Short mmCIF file of N, CA and C in Angstrom, two decimals:
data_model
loop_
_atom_site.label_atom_id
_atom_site.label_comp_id
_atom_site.label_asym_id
_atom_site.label_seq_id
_atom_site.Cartn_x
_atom_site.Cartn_y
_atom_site.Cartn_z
N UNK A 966 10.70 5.81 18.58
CA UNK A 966 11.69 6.77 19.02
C UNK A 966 11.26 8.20 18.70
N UNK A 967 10.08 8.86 19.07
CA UNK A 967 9.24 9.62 18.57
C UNK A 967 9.88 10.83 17.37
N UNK A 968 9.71 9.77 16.28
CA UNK A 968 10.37 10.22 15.14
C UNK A 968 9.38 9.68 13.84
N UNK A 969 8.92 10.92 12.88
CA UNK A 969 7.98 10.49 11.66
C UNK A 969 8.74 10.12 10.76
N UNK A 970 8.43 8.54 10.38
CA UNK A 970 9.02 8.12 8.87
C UNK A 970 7.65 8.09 8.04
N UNK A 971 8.13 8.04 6.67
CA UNK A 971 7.59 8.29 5.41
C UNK A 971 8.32 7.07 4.17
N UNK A 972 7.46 6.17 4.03
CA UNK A 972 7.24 5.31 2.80
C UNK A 972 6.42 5.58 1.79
N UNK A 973 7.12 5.46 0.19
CA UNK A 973 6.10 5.57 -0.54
C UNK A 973 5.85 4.42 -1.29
N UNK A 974 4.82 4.70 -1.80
CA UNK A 974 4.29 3.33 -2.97
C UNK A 974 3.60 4.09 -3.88
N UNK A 975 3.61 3.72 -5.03
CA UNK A 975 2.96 4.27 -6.19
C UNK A 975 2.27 2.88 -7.12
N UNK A 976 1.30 3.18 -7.98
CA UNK A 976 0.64 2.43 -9.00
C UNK A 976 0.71 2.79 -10.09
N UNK A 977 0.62 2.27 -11.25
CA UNK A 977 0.38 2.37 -12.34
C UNK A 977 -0.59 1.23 -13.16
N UNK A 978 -1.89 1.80 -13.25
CA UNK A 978 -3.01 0.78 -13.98
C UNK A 978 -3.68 0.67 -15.13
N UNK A 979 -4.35 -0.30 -15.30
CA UNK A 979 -5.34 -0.14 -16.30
C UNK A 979 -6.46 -0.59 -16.40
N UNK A 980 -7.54 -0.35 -16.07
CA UNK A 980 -8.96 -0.53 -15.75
C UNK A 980 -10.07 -0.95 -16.44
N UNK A 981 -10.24 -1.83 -17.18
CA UNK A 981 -11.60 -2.49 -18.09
C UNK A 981 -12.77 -2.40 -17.22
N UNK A 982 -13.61 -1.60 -17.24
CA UNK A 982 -15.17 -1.48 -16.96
C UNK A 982 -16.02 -2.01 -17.47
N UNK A 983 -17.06 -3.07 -17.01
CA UNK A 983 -17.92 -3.62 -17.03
C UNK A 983 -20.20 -3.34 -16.21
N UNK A 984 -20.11 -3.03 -17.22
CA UNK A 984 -21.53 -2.66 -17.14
C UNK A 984 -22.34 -3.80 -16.06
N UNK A 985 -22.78 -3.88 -14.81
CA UNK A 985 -23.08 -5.07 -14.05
C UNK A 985 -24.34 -4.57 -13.23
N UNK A 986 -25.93 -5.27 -14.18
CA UNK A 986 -27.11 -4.50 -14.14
C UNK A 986 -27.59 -3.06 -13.95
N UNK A 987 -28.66 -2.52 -13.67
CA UNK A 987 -28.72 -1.18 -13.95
C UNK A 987 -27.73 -0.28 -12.93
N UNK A 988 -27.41 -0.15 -11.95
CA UNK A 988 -26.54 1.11 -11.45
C UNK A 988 -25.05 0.45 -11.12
N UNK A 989 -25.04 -1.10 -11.44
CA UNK A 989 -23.74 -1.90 -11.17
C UNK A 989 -22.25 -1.45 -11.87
N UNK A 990 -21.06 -1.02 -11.75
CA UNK A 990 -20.06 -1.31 -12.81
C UNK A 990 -18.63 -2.26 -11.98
N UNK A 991 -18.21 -3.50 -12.84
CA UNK A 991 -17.61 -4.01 -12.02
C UNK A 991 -16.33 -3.87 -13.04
N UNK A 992 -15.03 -3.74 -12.11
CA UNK A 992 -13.56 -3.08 -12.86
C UNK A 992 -12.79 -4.06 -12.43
N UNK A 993 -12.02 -4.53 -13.97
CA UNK A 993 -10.87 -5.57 -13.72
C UNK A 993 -9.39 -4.49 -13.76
N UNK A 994 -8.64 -4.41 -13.14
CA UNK A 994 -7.65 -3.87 -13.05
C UNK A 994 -6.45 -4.91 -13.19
N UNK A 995 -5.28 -4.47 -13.78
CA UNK A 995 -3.92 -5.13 -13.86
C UNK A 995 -2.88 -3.75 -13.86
N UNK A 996 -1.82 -3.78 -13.53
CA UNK A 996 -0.53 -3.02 -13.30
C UNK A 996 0.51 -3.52 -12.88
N UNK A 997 1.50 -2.46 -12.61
CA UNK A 997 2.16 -2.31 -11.80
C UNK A 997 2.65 -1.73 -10.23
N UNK A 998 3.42 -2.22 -9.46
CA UNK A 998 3.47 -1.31 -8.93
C UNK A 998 4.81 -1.11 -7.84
N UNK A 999 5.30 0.06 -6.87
CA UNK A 999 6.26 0.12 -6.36
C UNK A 999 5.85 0.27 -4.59
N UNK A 1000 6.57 -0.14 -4.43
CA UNK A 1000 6.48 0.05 -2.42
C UNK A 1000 7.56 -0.14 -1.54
N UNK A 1001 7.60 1.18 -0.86
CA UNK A 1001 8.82 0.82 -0.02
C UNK A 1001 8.19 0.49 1.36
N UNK A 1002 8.69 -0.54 2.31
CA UNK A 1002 8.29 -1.01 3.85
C UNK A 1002 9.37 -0.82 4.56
N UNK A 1003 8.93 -0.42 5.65
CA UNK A 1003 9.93 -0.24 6.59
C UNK A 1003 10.12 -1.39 7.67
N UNK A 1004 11.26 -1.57 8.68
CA UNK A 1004 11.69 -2.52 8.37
C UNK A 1004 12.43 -2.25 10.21
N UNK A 1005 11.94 -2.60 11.36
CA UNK A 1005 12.41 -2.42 12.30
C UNK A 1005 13.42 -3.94 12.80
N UNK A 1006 14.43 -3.55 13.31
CA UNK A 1006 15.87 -4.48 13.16
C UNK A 1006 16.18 -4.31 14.48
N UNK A 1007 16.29 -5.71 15.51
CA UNK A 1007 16.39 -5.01 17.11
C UNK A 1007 15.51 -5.56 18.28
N UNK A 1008 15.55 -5.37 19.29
CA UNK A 1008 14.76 -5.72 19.70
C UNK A 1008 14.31 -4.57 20.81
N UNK A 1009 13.06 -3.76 20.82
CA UNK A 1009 12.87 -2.46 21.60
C UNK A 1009 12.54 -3.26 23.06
N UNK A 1010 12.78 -2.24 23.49
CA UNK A 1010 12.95 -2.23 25.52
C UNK A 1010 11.30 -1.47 25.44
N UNK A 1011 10.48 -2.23 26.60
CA UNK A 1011 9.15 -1.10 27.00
C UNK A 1011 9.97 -0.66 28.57
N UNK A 1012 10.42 -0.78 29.02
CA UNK A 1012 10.93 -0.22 30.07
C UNK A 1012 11.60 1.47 30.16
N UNK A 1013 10.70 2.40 30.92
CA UNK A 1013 10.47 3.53 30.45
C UNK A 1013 12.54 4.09 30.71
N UNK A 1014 12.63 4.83 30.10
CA UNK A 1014 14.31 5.53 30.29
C UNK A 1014 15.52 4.27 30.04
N UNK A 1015 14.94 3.54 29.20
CA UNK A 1015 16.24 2.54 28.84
C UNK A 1015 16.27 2.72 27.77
N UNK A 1016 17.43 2.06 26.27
CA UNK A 1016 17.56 2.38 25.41
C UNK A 1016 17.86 1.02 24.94
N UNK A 1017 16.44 1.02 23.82
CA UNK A 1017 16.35 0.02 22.55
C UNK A 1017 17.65 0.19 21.68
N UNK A 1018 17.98 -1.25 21.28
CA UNK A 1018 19.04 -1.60 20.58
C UNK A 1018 17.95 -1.72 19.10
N UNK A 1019 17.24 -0.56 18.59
CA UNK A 1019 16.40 -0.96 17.60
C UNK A 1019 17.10 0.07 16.55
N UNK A 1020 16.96 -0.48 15.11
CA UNK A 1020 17.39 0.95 14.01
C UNK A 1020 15.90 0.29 13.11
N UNK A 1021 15.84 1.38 12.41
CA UNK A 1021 14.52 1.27 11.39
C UNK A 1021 15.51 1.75 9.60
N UNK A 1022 15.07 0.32 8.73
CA UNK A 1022 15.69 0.23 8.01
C UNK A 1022 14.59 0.19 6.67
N UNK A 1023 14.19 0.35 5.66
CA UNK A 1023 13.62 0.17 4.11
C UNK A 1023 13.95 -0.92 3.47
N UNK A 1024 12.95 -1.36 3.09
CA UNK A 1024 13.11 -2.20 1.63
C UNK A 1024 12.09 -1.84 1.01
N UNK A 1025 12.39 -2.13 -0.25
CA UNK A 1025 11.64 -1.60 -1.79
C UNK A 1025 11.29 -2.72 -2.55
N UNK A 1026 10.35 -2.85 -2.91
CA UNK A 1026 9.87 -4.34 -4.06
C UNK A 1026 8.95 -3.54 -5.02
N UNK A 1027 8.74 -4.22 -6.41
CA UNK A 1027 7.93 -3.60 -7.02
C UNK A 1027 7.17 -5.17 -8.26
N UNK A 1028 6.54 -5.32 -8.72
CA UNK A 1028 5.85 -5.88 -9.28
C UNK A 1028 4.61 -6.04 -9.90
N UNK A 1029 3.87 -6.66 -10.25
CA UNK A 1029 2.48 -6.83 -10.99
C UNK A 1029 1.63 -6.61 -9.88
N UNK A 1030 0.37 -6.04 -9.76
CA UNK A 1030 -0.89 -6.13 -9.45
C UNK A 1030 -1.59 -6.30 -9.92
N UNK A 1031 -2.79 -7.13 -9.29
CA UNK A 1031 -4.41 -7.38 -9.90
C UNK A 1031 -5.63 -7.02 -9.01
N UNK A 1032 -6.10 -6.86 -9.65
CA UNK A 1032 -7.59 -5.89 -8.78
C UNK A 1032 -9.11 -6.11 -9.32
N UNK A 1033 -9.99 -6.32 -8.41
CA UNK A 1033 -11.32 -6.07 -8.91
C UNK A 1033 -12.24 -5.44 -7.61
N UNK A 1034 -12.52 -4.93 -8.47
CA UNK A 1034 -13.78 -3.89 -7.86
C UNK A 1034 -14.93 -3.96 -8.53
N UNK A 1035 -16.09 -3.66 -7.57
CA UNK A 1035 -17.40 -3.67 -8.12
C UNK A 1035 -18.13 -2.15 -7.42
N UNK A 1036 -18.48 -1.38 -7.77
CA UNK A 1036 -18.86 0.19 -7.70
C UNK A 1036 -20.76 0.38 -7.96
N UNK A 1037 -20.70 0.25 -7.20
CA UNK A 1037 -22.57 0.83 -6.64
C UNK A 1037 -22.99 1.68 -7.21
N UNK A 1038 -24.23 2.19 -7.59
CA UNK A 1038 -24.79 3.69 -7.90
C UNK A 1038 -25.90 3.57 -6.68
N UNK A 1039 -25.64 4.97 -5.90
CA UNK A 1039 -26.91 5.50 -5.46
C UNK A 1039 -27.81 6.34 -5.85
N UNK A 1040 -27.13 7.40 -6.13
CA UNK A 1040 -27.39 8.33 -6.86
C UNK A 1040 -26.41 8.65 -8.08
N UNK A 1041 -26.87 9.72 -9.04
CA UNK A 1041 -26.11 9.94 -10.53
C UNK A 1041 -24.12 10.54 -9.85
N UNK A 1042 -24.24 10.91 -8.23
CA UNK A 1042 -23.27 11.32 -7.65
C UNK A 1042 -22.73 10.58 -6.75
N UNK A 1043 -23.77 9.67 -5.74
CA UNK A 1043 -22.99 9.36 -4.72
C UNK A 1043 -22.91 7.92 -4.91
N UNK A 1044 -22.16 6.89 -4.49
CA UNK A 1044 -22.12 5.48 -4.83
C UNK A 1044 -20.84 5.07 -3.85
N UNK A 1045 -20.68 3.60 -3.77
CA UNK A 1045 -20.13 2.68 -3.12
C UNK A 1045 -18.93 1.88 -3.44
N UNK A 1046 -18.65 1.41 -2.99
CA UNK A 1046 -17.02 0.24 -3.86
C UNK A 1046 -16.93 -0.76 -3.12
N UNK A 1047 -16.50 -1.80 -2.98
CA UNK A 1047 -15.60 -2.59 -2.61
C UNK A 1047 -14.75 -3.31 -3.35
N UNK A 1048 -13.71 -3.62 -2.66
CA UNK A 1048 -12.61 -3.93 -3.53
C UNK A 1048 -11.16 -4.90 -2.62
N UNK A 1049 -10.96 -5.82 -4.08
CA UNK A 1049 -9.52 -6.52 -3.65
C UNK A 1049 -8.31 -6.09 -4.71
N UNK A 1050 -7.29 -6.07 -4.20
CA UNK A 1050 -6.17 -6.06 -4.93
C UNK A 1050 -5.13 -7.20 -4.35
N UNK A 1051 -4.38 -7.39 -5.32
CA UNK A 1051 -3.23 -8.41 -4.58
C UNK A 1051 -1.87 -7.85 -5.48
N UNK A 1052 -0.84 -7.79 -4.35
CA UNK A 1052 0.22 -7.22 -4.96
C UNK A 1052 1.67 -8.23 -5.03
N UNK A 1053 2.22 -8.90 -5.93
CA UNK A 1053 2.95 -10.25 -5.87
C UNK A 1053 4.80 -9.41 -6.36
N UNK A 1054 5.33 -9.28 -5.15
CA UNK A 1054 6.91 -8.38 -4.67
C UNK A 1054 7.47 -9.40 -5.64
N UNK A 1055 8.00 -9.35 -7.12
CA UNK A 1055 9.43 -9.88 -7.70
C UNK A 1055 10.56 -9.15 -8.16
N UNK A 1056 10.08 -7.82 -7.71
CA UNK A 1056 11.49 -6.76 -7.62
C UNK A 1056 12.12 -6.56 -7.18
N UNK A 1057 13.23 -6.87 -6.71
CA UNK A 1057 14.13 -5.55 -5.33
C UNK A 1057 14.72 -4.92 -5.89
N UNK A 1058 14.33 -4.07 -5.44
CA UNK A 1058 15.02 -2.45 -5.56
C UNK A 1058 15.77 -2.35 -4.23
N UNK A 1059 15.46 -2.41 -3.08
CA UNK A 1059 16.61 -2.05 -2.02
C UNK A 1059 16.14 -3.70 -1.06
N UNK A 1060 17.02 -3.87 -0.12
CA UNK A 1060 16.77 -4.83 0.86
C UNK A 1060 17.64 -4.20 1.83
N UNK A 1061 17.82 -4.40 3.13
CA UNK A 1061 19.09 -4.30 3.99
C UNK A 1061 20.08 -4.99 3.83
N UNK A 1062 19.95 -6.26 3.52
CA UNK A 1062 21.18 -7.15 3.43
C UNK A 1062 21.86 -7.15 2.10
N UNK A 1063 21.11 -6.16 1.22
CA UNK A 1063 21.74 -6.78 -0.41
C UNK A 1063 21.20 -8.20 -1.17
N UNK A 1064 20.01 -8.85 -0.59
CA UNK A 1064 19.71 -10.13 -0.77
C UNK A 1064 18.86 -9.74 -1.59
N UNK A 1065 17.95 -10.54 -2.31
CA UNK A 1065 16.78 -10.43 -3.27
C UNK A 1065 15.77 -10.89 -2.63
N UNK A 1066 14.31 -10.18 -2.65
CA UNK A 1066 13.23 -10.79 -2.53
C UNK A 1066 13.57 -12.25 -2.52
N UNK A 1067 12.34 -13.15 -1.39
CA UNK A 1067 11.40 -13.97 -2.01
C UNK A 1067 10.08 -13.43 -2.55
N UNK A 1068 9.49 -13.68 -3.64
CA UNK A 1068 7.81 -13.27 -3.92
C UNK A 1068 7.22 -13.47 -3.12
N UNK A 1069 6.43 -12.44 -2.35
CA UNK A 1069 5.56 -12.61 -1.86
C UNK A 1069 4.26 -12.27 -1.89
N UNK A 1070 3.16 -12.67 -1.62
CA UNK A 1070 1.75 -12.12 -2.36
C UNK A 1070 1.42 -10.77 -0.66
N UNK A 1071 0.72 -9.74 -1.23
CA UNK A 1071 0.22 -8.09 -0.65
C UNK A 1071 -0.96 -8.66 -0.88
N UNK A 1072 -1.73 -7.71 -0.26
CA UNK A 1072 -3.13 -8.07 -0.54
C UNK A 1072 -3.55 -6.65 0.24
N UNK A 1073 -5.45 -6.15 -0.21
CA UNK A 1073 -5.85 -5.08 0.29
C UNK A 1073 -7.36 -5.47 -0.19
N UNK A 1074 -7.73 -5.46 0.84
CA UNK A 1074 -9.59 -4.99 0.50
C UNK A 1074 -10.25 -4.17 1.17
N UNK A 1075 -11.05 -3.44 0.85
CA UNK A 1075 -11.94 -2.29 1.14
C UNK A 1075 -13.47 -2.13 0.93
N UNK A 1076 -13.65 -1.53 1.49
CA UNK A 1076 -15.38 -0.46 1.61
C UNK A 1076 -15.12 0.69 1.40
N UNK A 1077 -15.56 1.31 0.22
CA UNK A 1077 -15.77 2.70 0.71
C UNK A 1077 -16.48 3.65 -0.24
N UNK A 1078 -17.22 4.47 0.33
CA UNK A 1078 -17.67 5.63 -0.60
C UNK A 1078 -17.29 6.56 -1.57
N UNK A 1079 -18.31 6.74 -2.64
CA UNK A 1079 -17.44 7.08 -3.41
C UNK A 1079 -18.68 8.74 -3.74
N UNK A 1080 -17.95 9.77 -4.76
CA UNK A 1080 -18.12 10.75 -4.90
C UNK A 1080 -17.58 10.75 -6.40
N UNK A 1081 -19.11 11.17 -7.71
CA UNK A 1081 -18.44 11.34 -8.89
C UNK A 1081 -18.57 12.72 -9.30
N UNK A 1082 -17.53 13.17 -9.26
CA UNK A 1082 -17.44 14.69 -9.90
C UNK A 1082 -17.70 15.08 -11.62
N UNK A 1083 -17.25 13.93 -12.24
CA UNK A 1083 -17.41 13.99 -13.26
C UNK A 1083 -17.35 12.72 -13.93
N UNK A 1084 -17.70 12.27 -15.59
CA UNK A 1084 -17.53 11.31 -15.96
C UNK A 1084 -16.35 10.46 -15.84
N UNK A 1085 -15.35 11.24 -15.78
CA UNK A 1085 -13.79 10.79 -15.80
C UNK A 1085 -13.45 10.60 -14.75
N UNK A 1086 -13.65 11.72 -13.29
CA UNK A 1086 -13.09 12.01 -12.05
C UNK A 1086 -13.93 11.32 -10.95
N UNK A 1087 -13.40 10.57 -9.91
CA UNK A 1087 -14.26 9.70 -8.98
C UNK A 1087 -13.48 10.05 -7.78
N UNK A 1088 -13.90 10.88 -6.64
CA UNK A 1088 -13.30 10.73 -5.50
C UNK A 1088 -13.91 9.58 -4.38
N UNK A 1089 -12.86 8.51 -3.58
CA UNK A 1089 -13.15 7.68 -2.78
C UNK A 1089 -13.34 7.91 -1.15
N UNK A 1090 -13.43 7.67 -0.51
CA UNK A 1090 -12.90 7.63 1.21
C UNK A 1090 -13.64 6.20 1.45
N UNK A 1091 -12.62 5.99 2.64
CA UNK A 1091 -13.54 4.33 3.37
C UNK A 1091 -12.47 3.54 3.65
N UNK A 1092 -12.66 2.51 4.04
CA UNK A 1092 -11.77 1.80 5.23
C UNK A 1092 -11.00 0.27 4.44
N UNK A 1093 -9.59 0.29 4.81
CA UNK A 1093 -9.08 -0.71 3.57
C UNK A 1093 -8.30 -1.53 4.81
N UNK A 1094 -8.36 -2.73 4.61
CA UNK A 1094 -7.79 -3.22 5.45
C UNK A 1094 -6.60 -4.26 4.47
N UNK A 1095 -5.70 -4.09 5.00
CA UNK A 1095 -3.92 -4.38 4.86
C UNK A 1095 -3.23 -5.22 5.31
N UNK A 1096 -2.72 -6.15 4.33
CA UNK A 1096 -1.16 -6.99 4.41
C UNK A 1096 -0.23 -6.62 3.52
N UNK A 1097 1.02 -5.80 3.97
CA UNK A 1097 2.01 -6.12 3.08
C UNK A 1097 3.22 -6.99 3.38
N UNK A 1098 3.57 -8.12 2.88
CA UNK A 1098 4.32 -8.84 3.35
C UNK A 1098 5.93 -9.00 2.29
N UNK A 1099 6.63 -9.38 2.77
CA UNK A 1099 8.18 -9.30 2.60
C UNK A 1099 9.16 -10.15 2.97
N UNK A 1100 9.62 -11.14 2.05
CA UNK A 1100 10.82 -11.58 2.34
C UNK A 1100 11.94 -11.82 1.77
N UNK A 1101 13.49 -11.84 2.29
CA UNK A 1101 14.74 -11.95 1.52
C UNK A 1101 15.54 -13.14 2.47
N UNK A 1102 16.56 -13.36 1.50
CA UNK A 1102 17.31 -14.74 1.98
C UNK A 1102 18.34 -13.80 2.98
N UNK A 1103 18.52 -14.19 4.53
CA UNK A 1103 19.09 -13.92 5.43
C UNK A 1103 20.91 -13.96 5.53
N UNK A 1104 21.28 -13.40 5.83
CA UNK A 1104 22.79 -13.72 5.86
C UNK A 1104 22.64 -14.94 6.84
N UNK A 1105 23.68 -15.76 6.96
CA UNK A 1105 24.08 -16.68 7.49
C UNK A 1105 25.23 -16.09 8.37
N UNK A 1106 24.95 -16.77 10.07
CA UNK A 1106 26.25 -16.50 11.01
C UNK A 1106 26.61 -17.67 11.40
N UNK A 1107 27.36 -17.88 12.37
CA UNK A 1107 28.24 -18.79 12.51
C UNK A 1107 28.68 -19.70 11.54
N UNK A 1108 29.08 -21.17 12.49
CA UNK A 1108 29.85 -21.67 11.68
C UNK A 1108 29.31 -22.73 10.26
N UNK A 1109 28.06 -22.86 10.01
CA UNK A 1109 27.42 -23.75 9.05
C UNK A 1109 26.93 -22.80 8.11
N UNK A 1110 27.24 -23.16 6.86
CA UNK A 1110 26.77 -21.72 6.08
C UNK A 1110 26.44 -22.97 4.87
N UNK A 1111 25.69 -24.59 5.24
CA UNK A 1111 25.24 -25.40 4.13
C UNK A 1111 23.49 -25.27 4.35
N UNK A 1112 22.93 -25.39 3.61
CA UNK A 1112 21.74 -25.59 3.73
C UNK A 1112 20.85 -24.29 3.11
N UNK A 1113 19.20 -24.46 3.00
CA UNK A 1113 18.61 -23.40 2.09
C UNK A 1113 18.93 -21.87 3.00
N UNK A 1114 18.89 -22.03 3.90
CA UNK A 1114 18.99 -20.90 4.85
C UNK A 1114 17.77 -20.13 5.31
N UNK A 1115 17.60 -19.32 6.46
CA UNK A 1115 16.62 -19.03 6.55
C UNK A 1115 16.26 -17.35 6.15
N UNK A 1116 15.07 -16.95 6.13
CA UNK A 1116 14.88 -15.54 5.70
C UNK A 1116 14.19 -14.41 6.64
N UNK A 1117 14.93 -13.23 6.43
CA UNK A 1117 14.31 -12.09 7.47
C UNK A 1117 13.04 -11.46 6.73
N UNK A 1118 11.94 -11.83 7.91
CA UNK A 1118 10.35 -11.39 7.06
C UNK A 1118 9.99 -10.54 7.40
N UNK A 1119 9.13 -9.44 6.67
CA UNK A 1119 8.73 -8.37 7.23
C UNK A 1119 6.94 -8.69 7.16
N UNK A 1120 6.18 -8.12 8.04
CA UNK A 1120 4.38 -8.32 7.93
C UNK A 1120 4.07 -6.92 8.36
N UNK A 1121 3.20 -6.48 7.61
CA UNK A 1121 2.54 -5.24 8.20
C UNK A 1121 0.76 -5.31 8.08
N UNK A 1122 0.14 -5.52 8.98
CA UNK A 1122 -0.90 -5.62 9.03
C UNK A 1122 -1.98 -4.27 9.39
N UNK A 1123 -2.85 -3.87 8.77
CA UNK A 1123 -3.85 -2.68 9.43
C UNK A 1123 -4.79 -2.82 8.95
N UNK A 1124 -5.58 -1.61 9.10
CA UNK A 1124 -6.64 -0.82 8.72
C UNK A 1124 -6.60 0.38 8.46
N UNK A 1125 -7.30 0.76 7.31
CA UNK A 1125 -6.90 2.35 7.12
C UNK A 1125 -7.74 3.33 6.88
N UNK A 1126 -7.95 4.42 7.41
CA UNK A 1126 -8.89 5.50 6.49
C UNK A 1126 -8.12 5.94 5.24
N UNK A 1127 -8.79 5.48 4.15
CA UNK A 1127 -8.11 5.80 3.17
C UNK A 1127 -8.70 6.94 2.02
N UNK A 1128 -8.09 7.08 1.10
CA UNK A 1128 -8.60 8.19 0.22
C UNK A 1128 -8.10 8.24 -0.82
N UNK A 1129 -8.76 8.13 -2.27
CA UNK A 1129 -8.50 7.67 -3.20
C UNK A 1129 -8.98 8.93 -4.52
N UNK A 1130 -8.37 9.00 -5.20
CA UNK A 1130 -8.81 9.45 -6.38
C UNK A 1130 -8.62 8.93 -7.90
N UNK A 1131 -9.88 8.53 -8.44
CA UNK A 1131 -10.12 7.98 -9.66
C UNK A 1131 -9.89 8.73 -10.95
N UNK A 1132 -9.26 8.55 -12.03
CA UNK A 1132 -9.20 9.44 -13.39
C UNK A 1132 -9.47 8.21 -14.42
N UNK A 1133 -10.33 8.46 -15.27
CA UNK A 1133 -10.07 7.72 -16.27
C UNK A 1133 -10.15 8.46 -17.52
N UNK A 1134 -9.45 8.31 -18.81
CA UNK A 1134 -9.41 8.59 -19.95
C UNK A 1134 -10.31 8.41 -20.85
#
C-alpha cells in the first residue's frame, strides 16, 4: 500500500574466540535477543484500482541465540566470515491475538567481508540469507472450540546486503 514500515531487532552477545591455524579465528557466540515481524492479515487483490481487504500488524518475540563463525585473514586488514546463527522465539512481547508464541527456531547464514580497523573494531558487509519464523495459538471461530487448535504462522524468507559492526572488549 505504498507505505514504509520499520521493524526492529536488537542483540545482545558474548563471543569466545578461538585461535584456528595461522590467519584462522573461529567465534562461539551465545545471547540474547529481540525482534519484531511484521505480520500481513488479509488477503491482497493484484487487480490494479481495487482495494485489498489487507492490514499489516507486529509481533515481537525475544529469546536465546547461538552463533558460530569462522573469520579469515587476508591481510593484517582485510579478511572474510562466514557464519550461522539460530534464533529460538520463547518470548512474547506482542502477538495480534494476545496468544503466546509457539517456539520457533530463526536461523541466518552468511558470507561476507570483513574490514579491521582496529584490534577491538571489525567492520562487515556481505550477503546473509534469512528465515524468521513465527507462531501463536489461533483464536478459534465457529461452533467447535474442542481440540489443540490451529495456529497463525508467520515465514519471512530473504537475502540481504547486510552490514555489520564488530566491538569487542
Amino acid at each position: 500500500s505504498d507505505k514504509t514500515r520499520t521493524y526492529s531487532s536488537i542483540e545482545l552477545s558474548g563471543i569466545s574466540r578461538y585461535v584456528s591455524g595461522d590467519r584462522g579465528e573461529t567465534r562461539l557466540i551465545a545471547g540474547l535477543y529481540y525482534k519484531e515481524l511484521p505480520q500481513m492479515i488479509g488477503t491482497p487483490s493484484a487487480a490494479p484500482g481495487s482495494n485489498s481487504n489487507v492490514s499489516f500488524v507486529q509481533s515481537a518475540v525475544g529469546g536465546p541465540h547461538l552463533g558460530v563463525e569462522y573469520w579469515h585473514s587476508i591481510s593484517p586488514k582485510l579478511g572474510f566470515q562466514t557464519n550461522a546463527h539460530g534464533y529460538y522465539s520463547l518470548l512474547t512481547v506482542k502477538s495480534p491475538n494476545g496468544n503466546n508464541v509457539e517456539p520457533r527456531l530463526s536461523y541466518q547464514i552468511g558470507l561476507m567481508g570483513s574490514y579491521r580497523v582496529t584490534n577491538q573494531f571489525t567492520g562487515l558487509m556481505g550477503i546473509t540469507h534469512r528465515i524468521d519464523q513465527l507462531a501463536y495459538r489461533a483464536n478459534k471461530t465457529g461452533l467447535s472450540t474442542q481440540g489443540t487448535g490451529d495456529f497463525d504462522e508467520t515465514r519471512i524468507t530473504g537475502n540481504y546486503l547486510s552490514f555489520y559492526a564488530e566491538y569487542g572488549f
